[in-house]
Amino acid sequence: MNIEISGLSKIYPNGHAALRDVNLEIGSGMFGLLGPNGAGKSSFMRILVTGQKATSGTVLINGMDINKHRQKIRPLIGYLPQDFTYFSKLKTWEFLDYAAKLSTSLKKKERSLKVDELLDQVGLLDVRERMANKLSGGMKRRLGIAQALIGDPKLLVIDEPTTGLDPEERIRFRNILSHLSQKDVAIILSTHIVGDISSTCQNMAMLNKGEVAFKGSPEGMIDQVRGHVWQVTLDNDEFNAIKTKYSVVSTIPMEGKWEAQLIATEKPHPKAKHANPNLEHAYVYFMENELGVSLV
Ligand code: ADP
């Protein structure tokens, strides 16, 4: 699977430029799309799944232009939108069967096998008879994945909801995706949750105000912040002073003091020591230093 995006721009009728000259190449495996709210992630994904047209630029999926070969490309794509919440009064298996009717030409018996195979894959076989709108939030999300997979897509596009799943569901969801990415499927996961990208994606891009601010591997992004992450234990007054000057990424209370991790290009305090950077540090660093967004 290969997706080539060149010079992609999206200007909405109100004049707002949601994407500006985006150039990316995405292959099989998990690709993470990171960026704050309003960065252009949903606009980008809607274009990719042929749900809306770009103002300019091209998207080639396995060499086919999405504007010229929509009928051929559409069956290759599975999409889980951010707001996948609509469930009519159907049982869990009926919902999936309905999705299969819409997007595949499988006969009743094959559909039934496919539905149960997918329910099993996403851990919902036990609740196949439950009304879909009575499933928990995490289960609905998994049913969403199952419907996106029904046509055996080669490109799976997932727009993460901004409201959280509980940690157990998050891990479960990530494991389902990692498992899928072993096959020749490209999975694009759009999120503002940095941890989801560092734990699952081989490649990533960061969007900000419609532009690609970084593209490469999560490790490559972490490399950019190396040497600028510090750890220091401070009393209350020192802590209050330092957090007005630098971005504090994490704090742990320690016997009346604070152990803080912060981002700074120079040593922020005489007692500060270098700490190991992670993707969250890199994200904060990027937002502040490369993009000039103040997080303090
Ligand atoms: P993200 O998914 O990263 O939050 P979006 O693609 O939803 O970003 O939005 C990017 C920008 O485009 C935002 O400023 C948003 O307000 C604007 N936008 C999104 N959809 C429309 C639309 N249909 N008309 C006008 N502006 C839009």
mmCIF file of C-alpha atoms and ligand atoms in Angstrom:
data_model
loop_
_atom_site.group_PDB
_atom_site.id
_atom_site.type_symbol
_atom_site.label_atom_id
_atom_site.label_comp_id
_atom_site.label_asym_id
_atom_site.label_seq_id
_atom_site.Cartn_x
_atom_site.Cartn_y
_atom_site.Cartn_z
ATOM 1 C CA MET A 1 0.000 0.000 0.000
ATOM 2 C CA ASN A 2 1.321 3.395 -0.933
ATOM 3 C CA ILE A 3 -0.214 6.821 -0.527
ATOM 4 C CA GLU A 4 1.453 9.838 -2.085
ATOM 5 C CA ILE A 5 0.199 13.256 -1.104
ATOM 6 C CA SER A 6 1.555 16.259 -3.000
ATOM 7 C CA GLY A 7 0.877 19.950 -2.558
ATOM 8 C CA LEU A 8 -2.429 19.304 -0.819
ATOM 9 C CA SER A 9 -4.362 22.403 0.235
ATOM 10 C CA LYS A 10 -7.878 22.898 1.510
ATOM 11 C CA ILE A 11 -9.481 26.310 1.663
ATOM 12 C CA TYR A 12 -13.051 26.329 2.972
ATOM 13 C CA PRO A 13 -15.640 28.628 1.352
ATOM 14 C CA ASN A 14 -15.269 31.042 4.282
ATOM 15 C CA GLY A 15 -11.627 31.531 3.229
ATOM 16 C CA HIS A 16 -10.110 29.482 6.049
ATOM 17 C CA ALA A 17 -7.024 27.525 4.915
ATOM 18 C CA ALA A 18 -7.265 24.236 6.828
ATOM 19 C CA LEU A 19 -4.407 22.588 4.874
ATOM 20 C CA ARG A 20 -1.482 24.289 3.158
ATOM 21 C CA ASP A 21 0.824 22.496 0.762
ATOM 22 C CA VAL A 22 0.905 19.152 2.565
ATOM 23 C CA ASN A 23 3.410 16.653 1.142
ATOM 24 C CA LEU A 24 3.558 13.179 2.659
ATOM 25 C CA GLU A 25 4.270 9.619 1.653
ATOM 26 C CA ILE A 26 2.558 6.883 3.648
ATOM 27 C CA GLY A 27 3.168 3.144 3.309
ATOM 28 C CA SER A 28 1.865 0.002 5.012
ATOM 29 C CA GLY A 29 1.909 -0.107 8.805
ATOM 30 C CA MET A 30 0.787 2.435 11.366
ATOM 31 C CA PHE A 31 1.143 6.111 10.571
ATOM 32 C CA GLY A 32 0.359 8.647 13.281
ATOM 33 C CA LEU A 33 -1.007 12.079 12.543
ATOM 34 C CA LEU A 34 -0.467 14.358 15.481
ATOM 35 C CA GLY A 35 -1.551 17.920 16.019
ATOM 36 C CA PRO A 36 -3.542 20.201 18.295
ATOM 37 C CA ASN A 37 -7.237 20.828 17.769
ATOM 38 C CA GLY A 38 -7.817 22.815 14.621
ATOM 39 C CA ALA A 39 -4.526 21.653 13.021
ATOM 40 C CA GLY A 40 -6.338 20.256 9.983
ATOM 41 C CA LYS A 41 -6.281 16.535 10.818
ATOM 42 C CA SER A 42 -9.980 15.860 10.164
ATOM 43 C CA SER A 43 -9.916 17.904 6.950
ATOM 44 C CA PHE A 44 -6.921 15.858 5.776
ATOM 45 C CA MET A 45 -8.604 12.555 6.595
ATOM 46 C CA ARG A 46 -11.912 13.470 4.979
ATOM 47 C CA ILE A 47 -10.015 14.212 1.751
ATOM 48 C CA LEU A 48 -8.156 10.922 1.980
ATOM 49 C CA VAL A 49 -11.353 8.897 2.347
ATOM 50 C CA THR A 50 -12.897 10.821 -0.611
ATOM 51 C CA GLY A 51 -15.446 12.466 1.703
ATOM 52 C CA GLN A 52 -14.484 15.942 0.498
ATOM 53 C CA LYS A 53 -12.316 17.411 -2.228
ATOM 54 C CA ALA A 54 -9.067 19.283 -1.793
ATOM 55 C CA THR A 55 -8.788 22.797 -3.194
ATOM 56 C CA SER A 56 -5.495 21.869 -4.867
ATOM 57 C CA GLY A 57 -2.864 19.147 -4.848
ATOM 58 C CA THR A 58 -3.040 15.412 -5.496
ATOM 59 C CA VAL A 59 -3.501 12.207 -3.536
ATOM 60 C CA LEU A 60 -2.398 8.997 -5.245
ATOM 61 C CA ILE A 61 -3.419 5.708 -3.673
ATOM 62 C CA ASN A 62 -1.389 2.880 -5.189
ATOM 63 C CA GLY A 63 -0.744 5.231 -8.083
ATOM 64 C CA MET A 64 -4.433 6.096 -8.639
ATOM 65 C CA ASP A 65 -5.577 9.692 -8.301
ATOM 66 C CA ILE A 66 -8.456 9.831 -5.788
ATOM 67 C CA ASN A 67 -10.346 12.363 -7.880
ATOM 68 C CA LYS A 68 -10.126 10.307 -11.059
ATOM 69 C CA HIS A 69 -10.589 6.788 -9.675
ATOM 70 C CA ARG A 70 -13.036 7.300 -6.826
ATOM 71 C CA GLN A 71 -15.064 4.164 -7.653
ATOM 72 C CA LYS A 72 -11.969 1.952 -7.618
ATOM 73 C CA ILE A 73 -10.466 3.561 -4.536
ATOM 74 C CA ARG A 74 -13.532 3.741 -2.290
ATOM 75 C CA PRO A 75 -13.671 -0.054 -1.641
ATOM 76 C CA LEU A 76 -10.016 -0.013 -0.580
ATOM 77 C CA ILE A 77 -10.739 2.369 2.284
ATOM 78 C CA GLY A 78 -12.147 1.816 5.757
ATOM 79 C CA TYR A 79 -12.972 4.898 7.827
ATOM 80 C CA LEU A 80 -13.745 5.398 11.472
ATOM 81 C CA PRO A 81 -14.776 9.009 11.959
ATOM 82 C CA GLN A 82 -14.286 10.884 15.198
ATOM 83 C CA ASP A 83 -18.005 11.077 15.892
ATOM 84 C CA PHE A 84 -18.965 7.499 15.124
ATOM 85 C CA THR A 85 -21.905 7.376 17.517
ATOM 86 C CA TYR A 86 -24.975 6.785 15.427
ATOM 87 C CA PHE A 87 -26.491 3.375 16.124
ATOM 88 C CA SER A 88 -29.996 2.620 14.959
ATOM 89 C CA LYS A 89 -32.057 0.091 16.889
ATOM 90 C CA LEU A 90 -30.089 -2.935 15.821
ATOM 91 C CA LYS A 91 -28.334 -5.692 17.681
ATOM 92 C CA THR A 92 -24.551 -5.593 17.550
ATOM 93 C CA TRP A 93 -24.314 -8.336 14.912
ATOM 94 C CA GLU A 94 -27.205 -6.831 12.911
ATOM 95 C CA PHE A 95 -25.441 -3.501 12.795
ATOM 96 C CA LEU A 96 -22.330 -5.102 11.343
ATOM 97 C CA ASP A 97 -24.392 -7.214 8.962
ATOM 98 C CA TYR A 98 -26.063 -4.021 7.740
ATOM 99 C CA ALA A 99 -22.648 -2.401 7.234
ATOM 100 C CA ALA A 100 -21.594 -5.499 5.246
ATOM 101 C CA LYS A 101 -24.710 -5.255 3.073
ATOM 102 C CA LEU A 102 -23.845 -1.664 2.241
ATOM 103 C CA SER A 103 -20.185 -2.095 1.474
ATOM 104 C CA THR A 104 -19.693 -5.653 0.242
ATOM 105 C CA SER A 105 -21.357 -8.015 -2.203
ATOM 106 C CA LEU A 106 -21.192 -10.957 0.220
ATOM 107 C CA LYS A 107 -24.161 -13.346 0.321
ATOM 108 C CA LYS A 108 -26.095 -13.903 3.547
ATOM 109 C CA LYS A 109 -24.098 -16.929 4.713
ATOM 110 C CA GLU A 110 -20.691 -15.413 3.924
ATOM 111 C CA ARG A 111 -21.792 -12.207 5.608
ATOM 112 C CA SER A 112 -22.739 -14.065 8.737
ATOM 113 C CA LEU A 113 -19.297 -15.710 8.868
ATOM 114 C CA LYS A 114 -17.561 -12.418 8.222
ATOM 115 C CA VAL A 115 -19.591 -10.622 10.907
ATOM 116 C CA ASP A 116 -18.743 -13.191 13.574
ATOM 117 C CA GLU A 117 -15.083 -13.288 12.532
ATOM 118 C CA LEU A 118 -14.853 -9.520 12.965
ATOM 119 C CA LEU A 119 -16.811 -9.493 16.228
ATOM 120 C CA ASP A 120 -14.340 -12.052 17.518
ATOM 121 C CA GLN A 121 -11.384 -10.002 16.302
ATOM 122 C CA VAL A 122 -12.532 -6.911 18.211
ATOM 123 C CA GLY A 123 -13.643 -8.869 21.290
ATOM 124 C CA LEU A 124 -17.405 -8.380 20.876
ATOM 125 C CA LEU A 125 -18.555 -11.901 20.095
ATOM 126 C CA ASP A 126 -19.956 -12.323 23.618
ATOM 127 C CA VAL A 127 -22.205 -9.293 23.186
ATOM 128 C CA ARG A 128 -23.333 -9.979 19.603
ATOM 129 C CA GLU A 129 -26.997 -10.063 20.680
ATOM 130 C CA ARG A 130 -26.830 -6.830 22.690
ATOM 131 C CA MET A 131 -28.435 -3.714 21.205
ATOM 132 C CA ALA A 132 -25.598 -1.695 19.643
ATOM 133 C CA ASN A 133 -26.710 1.518 21.330
ATOM 134 C CA LYS A 134 -26.470 -0.223 24.727
ATOM 135 C CA LEU A 135 -22.764 -1.055 24.351
ATOM 136 C CA SER A 136 -20.199 0.809 26.480
ATOM 137 C CA GLY A 137 -18.215 3.671 24.898
ATOM 138 C CA GLY A 138 -15.182 1.475 24.324
ATOM 139 C CA MET A 139 -17.269 -1.315 22.851
ATOM 140 C CA LYS A 140 -18.951 1.109 20.443
ATOM 141 C CA ARG A 141 -15.517 2.252 19.329
ATOM 142 C CA ARG A 142 -14.527 -1.373 18.699
ATOM 143 C CA LEU A 143 -17.729 -1.937 16.762
ATOM 144 C CA GLY A 144 -16.712 1.145 14.774
ATOM 145 C CA ILE A 145 -13.412 -0.523 13.923
ATOM 146 C CA ALA A 146 -15.232 -3.709 12.920
ATOM 147 C CA GLN A 147 -17.496 -1.767 10.508
ATOM 148 C CA ALA A 148 -14.450 -0.001 9.045
ATOM 149 C CA LEU A 149 -12.856 -3.404 8.428
ATOM 150 C CA ILE A 150 -15.854 -5.100 6.880
ATOM 151 C CA GLY A 151 -14.729 -4.643 3.267
ATOM 152 C CA ASP A 152 -11.120 -5.782 3.992
ATOM 153 C CA PRO A 153 -9.702 -2.298 3.423
ATOM 154 C CA LYS A 154 -6.113 -1.687 2.384
ATOM 155 C CA LEU A 155 -6.203 1.770 3.917
ATOM 156 C CA LEU A 156 -7.766 2.237 7.328
ATOM 157 C CA VAL A 157 -8.285 5.810 8.477
ATOM 158 C CA ILE A 158 -9.065 6.408 12.123
ATOM 159 C CA ASP A 159 -9.971 9.766 13.579
ATOM 160 C CA GLU A 160 -9.529 9.543 17.334
ATOM 161 C CA PRO A 161 -12.287 10.970 19.454
ATOM 162 C CA THR A 162 -11.202 13.830 21.683
ATOM 163 C CA THR A 163 -13.080 12.424 24.640
ATOM 164 C CA GLY A 164 -11.198 9.591 26.215
ATOM 165 C CA LEU A 165 -11.704 5.898 26.452
ATOM 166 C CA ASP A 166 -10.701 4.328 29.748
ATOM 167 C CA PRO A 167 -7.067 3.113 29.849
ATOM 168 C CA GLU A 168 -7.971 -0.548 29.455
ATOM 169 C CA GLU A 169 -10.038 0.202 26.350
ATOM 170 C CA ARG A 170 -7.284 2.396 24.937
ATOM 171 C CA ILE A 171 -4.758 -0.440 25.223
ATOM 172 C CA ARG A 172 -7.222 -2.893 23.738
ATOM 173 C CA PHE A 173 -7.928 -0.554 20.837
ATOM 174 C CA ARG A 174 -4.219 -0.027 20.213
ATOM 175 C CA ASN A 175 -3.575 -3.764 20.265
ATOM 176 C CA ILE A 176 -6.272 -4.370 17.674
ATOM 177 C CA LEU A 177 -4.624 -1.761 15.442
ATOM 178 C CA SER A 178 -1.089 -3.099 15.961
ATOM 179 C CA HIS A 179 -2.323 -6.535 15.018
ATOM 180 C CA LEU A 180 -3.900 -5.188 11.821
ATOM 181 C CA SER A 181 -0.775 -3.288 10.885
ATOM 182 C CA GLN A 182 1.135 -6.571 10.548
ATOM 183 C CA LYS A 183 -0.816 -7.144 7.334
ATOM 184 C CA ASP A 184 -0.329 -5.166 4.125
ATOM 185 C CA VAL A 185 -2.645 -2.441 5.395
ATOM 186 C CA ALA A 186 -1.856 1.231 5.862
ATOM 187 C CA ILE A 187 -3.436 2.575 9.023
ATOM 188 C CA ILE A 188 -3.572 6.296 9.573
ATOM 189 C CA LEU A 189 -4.352 7.213 13.139
ATOM 190 C CA SER A 190 -5.149 10.827 13.813
ATOM 191 C CA THR A 191 -4.911 11.889 17.411
ATOM 192 C CA HIS A 192 -3.917 14.627 19.783
ATOM 193 C CA ILE A 193 -2.819 11.982 22.291
ATOM 194 C CA VAL A 194 0.934 11.707 21.997
ATOM 195 C CA GLY A 195 1.209 8.393 23.864
ATOM 196 C CA ASP A 196 -0.917 6.620 21.271
ATOM 197 C CA ILE A 197 1.581 7.510 18.569
ATOM 198 C CA SER A 198 4.769 6.686 20.432
ATOM 199 C CA SER A 199 3.495 3.253 21.381
ATOM 200 C CA THR A 200 2.105 2.143 18.021
ATOM 201 C CA CYS A 201 3.335 4.122 15.008
ATOM 202 C CA GLN A 202 6.491 3.562 12.959
ATOM 203 C CA ASN A 203 6.040 6.819 11.092
ATOM 204 C CA MET A 204 4.279 10.039 11.858
ATOM 205 C CA ALA A 205 3.636 13.604 10.893
ATOM 206 C CA MET A 206 2.745 16.580 12.987
ATOM 207 C CA LEU A 207 0.325 19.122 11.595
ATOM 208 C CA ASN A 208 0.001 22.639 12.876
ATOM 209 C CA LYS A 209 -2.265 25.286 11.374
ATOM 210 C CA GLY A 210 -2.621 23.164 8.265
ATOM 211 C CA GLU A 211 1.110 22.727 7.673
ATOM 212 C CA VAL A 212 3.383 19.738 8.191
ATOM 213 C CA ALA A 213 5.583 20.809 11.101
ATOM 214 C CA PHE A 214 7.416 17.474 11.322
ATOM 215 C CA LYS A 215 7.503 14.200 9.404
ATOM 216 C CA GLY A 216 9.551 11.106 10.165
ATOM 217 C CA SER A 217 9.717 8.524 12.909
ATOM 218 C CA PRO A 218 8.650 9.164 16.512
ATOM 219 C CA GLU A 219 12.331 8.596 17.449
ATOM 220 C CA GLY A 220 13.351 11.252 14.922
ATOM 221 C CA MET A 221 11.014 13.718 16.568
ATOM 222 C CA ILE A 222 12.312 12.794 20.022
ATOM 223 C CA ASP A 223 15.890 13.404 18.798
ATOM 224 C CA GLN A 224 14.995 17.041 18.209
ATOM 225 C CA VAL A 225 14.382 17.633 21.919
ATOM 226 C CA ARG A 226 17.408 15.713 23.202
ATOM 227 C CA GLY A 227 19.418 17.891 25.573
ATOM 228 C CA HIS A 228 16.486 20.196 26.301
ATOM 229 C CA VAL A 229 14.608 18.061 28.834
ATOM 230 C CA TRP A 230 15.514 18.668 32.469
ATOM 231 C CA GLN A 231 14.605 17.195 35.796
ATOM 232 C CA VAL A 232 14.858 19.078 39.059
ATOM 233 C CA THR A 233 13.482 18.855 42.612
ATOM 234 C CA LEU A 234 12.305 22.214 43.925
ATOM 235 C CA ASP A 235 10.555 23.682 46.936
ATOM 236 C CA ASN A 236 7.215 25.445 46.522
ATOM 237 C CA ASP A 237 8.558 28.944 45.866
ATOM 238 C CA GLU A 238 11.207 27.766 43.417
ATOM 239 C CA PHE A 239 8.630 25.649 41.627
ATOM 240 C CA ASN A 240 6.167 28.543 41.321
ATOM 241 C CA ALA A 241 8.937 30.750 39.926
ATOM 242 C CA ILE A 242 10.245 28.233 37.399
ATOM 243 C CA LYS A 243 6.846 27.340 35.976
ATOM 244 C CA THR A 244 6.268 30.922 34.887
ATOM 245 C CA LYS A 245 9.428 30.728 32.743
ATOM 246 C CA TYR A 246 9.502 27.207 31.333
ATOM 247 C CA SER A 247 7.051 24.557 30.164
ATOM 248 C CA VAL A 248 6.653 22.042 32.939
ATOM 249 C CA VAL A 249 5.780 18.700 31.398
ATOM 250 C CA SER A 250 5.245 16.684 34.563
ATOM 251 C CA THR A 251 5.415 17.098 38.330
ATOM 252 C CA ILE A 252 5.519 14.594 41.138
ATOM 253 C CA PRO A 253 5.032 15.773 44.760
ATOM 254 C CA MET A 254 8.001 14.603 46.885
ATOM 255 C CA GLU A 255 7.891 15.160 50.688
ATOM 256 C CA GLY A 256 6.823 18.794 50.544
ATOM 257 C CA LYS A 257 8.814 19.441 47.338
ATOM 258 C CA TRP A 258 8.168 18.983 43.643
ATOM 259 C CA GLU A 259 10.070 16.815 41.219
ATOM 260 C CA ALA A 260 9.513 18.589 37.931
ATOM 261 C CA GLN A 261 10.394 17.738 34.350
ATOM 262 C CA LEU A 262 10.597 20.712 32.066
ATOM 263 C CA ILE A 263 11.690 21.833 28.642
ATOM 264 C CA ALA A 264 14.385 24.467 28.358
ATOM 265 C CA THR A 265 17.063 25.215 25.791
ATOM 266 C CA GLU A 266 19.476 26.273 28.559
ATOM 267 C CA LYS A 267 19.968 24.871 32.080
ATOM 268 C CA PRO A 268 16.908 26.204 33.914
ATOM 269 C CA HIS A 269 18.202 25.818 37.495
ATOM 270 C CA PRO A 270 21.616 25.064 39.050
ATOM 271 C CA LYS A 271 20.331 21.735 40.408
ATOM 272 C CA ALA A 272 18.684 20.677 37.104
ATOM 273 C CA LYS A 273 19.882 17.474 35.433
ATOM 274 C CA HIS A 274 19.220 16.175 31.920
ATOM 275 C CA ALA A 275 16.298 13.758 31.660
ATOM 276 C CA ASN A 276 15.497 11.196 28.977
ATOM 277 C CA PRO A 277 13.245 12.737 26.337
ATOM 278 C CA ASN A 278 10.008 11.168 25.122
ATOM 279 C CA LEU A 279 7.513 12.101 22.419
ATOM 280 C CA GLU A 280 5.451 14.231 24.768
ATOM 281 C CA HIS A 281 8.517 16.328 25.539
ATOM 282 C CA ALA A 282 9.236 16.609 21.818
ATOM 283 C CA TYR A 283 5.663 17.711 21.139
ATOM 284 C CA VAL A 284 5.837 20.476 23.740
ATOM 285 C CA TYR A 285 9.266 21.532 22.457
ATOM 286 C CA PHE A 286 7.981 21.675 18.890
ATOM 287 C CA MET A 287 4.925 23.664 19.784
ATOM 288 C CA GLU A 288 7.011 26.204 21.664
ATOM 289 C CA ASN A 289 10.286 26.481 19.792
ATOM 290 C CA GLU A 290 9.498 25.614 16.228
ATOM 291 C CA LEU A 291 5.984 26.949 16.087
ATOM 292 C CA GLY A 292 6.108 29.759 18.621
ATOM 293 C CA VAL A 293 3.086 28.602 20.613
ATOM 294 C CA SER A 294 3.450 29.551 24.259
ATOM 295 C CA LEU A 295 2.384 26.793 26.621
ATOM 296 C CA VAL A 296 3.531 28.528 29.827
HETATM 297 P P1 ADP B 1 -8.494 19.023 13.542
HETATM 298 O O1 ADP B 1 -9.152 17.760 13.094
HETATM 299 O O2 ADP B 1 -6.998 18.947 13.581
HETATM 300 O O3 ADP B 1 -9.069 19.555 14.825
HETATM 301 P P2 ADP B 1 -10.001 20.305 11.377
HETATM 302 O O4 ADP B 1 -9.608 19.743 10.072
HETATM 303 O O5 ADP B 1 -11.283 19.835 11.992
HETATM 304 O O6 ADP B 1 -8.789 20.140 12.417
HETATM 305 O O7 ADP B 1 -10.094 21.881 11.243
HETATM 306 C C1 ADP B 1 -9.022 22.681 10.760
HETATM 307 C C2 ADP B 1 -9.489 24.109 10.669
HETATM 308 O O8 ADP B 1 -10.452 24.238 9.635
HETATM 309 C C3 ADP B 1 -10.141 24.615 11.946
HETATM 310 O O9 ADP B 1 -9.772 25.947 12.136
HETATM 311 C C4 ADP B 1 -11.618 24.510 11.642
HETATM 312 O O10 ADP B 1 -12.353 25.472 12.349
HETATM 313 C C5 ADP B 1 -11.655 24.764 10.143
HETATM 314 N N1 ADP B 1 -12.772 24.047 9.491
HETATM 315 C C6 ADP B 1 -13.017 22.723 9.541
HETATM 316 N N2 ADP B 1 -14.100 22.401 8.793
HETATM 317 C C7 ADP B 1 -14.555 23.570 8.271
HETATM 318 C C8 ADP B 1 -15.641 23.930 7.409
HETATM 319 N N3 ADP B 1 -16.476 23.006 6.931
HETATM 320 N N4 ADP B 1 -15.795 25.239 7.082
HETATM 321 C C9 ADP B 1 -14.932 26.165 7.546
HETATM 322 N N5 ADP B 1 -13.874 25.903 8.360
HETATM 323 C C10 ADP B 1 -13.694 24.625 8.718
#
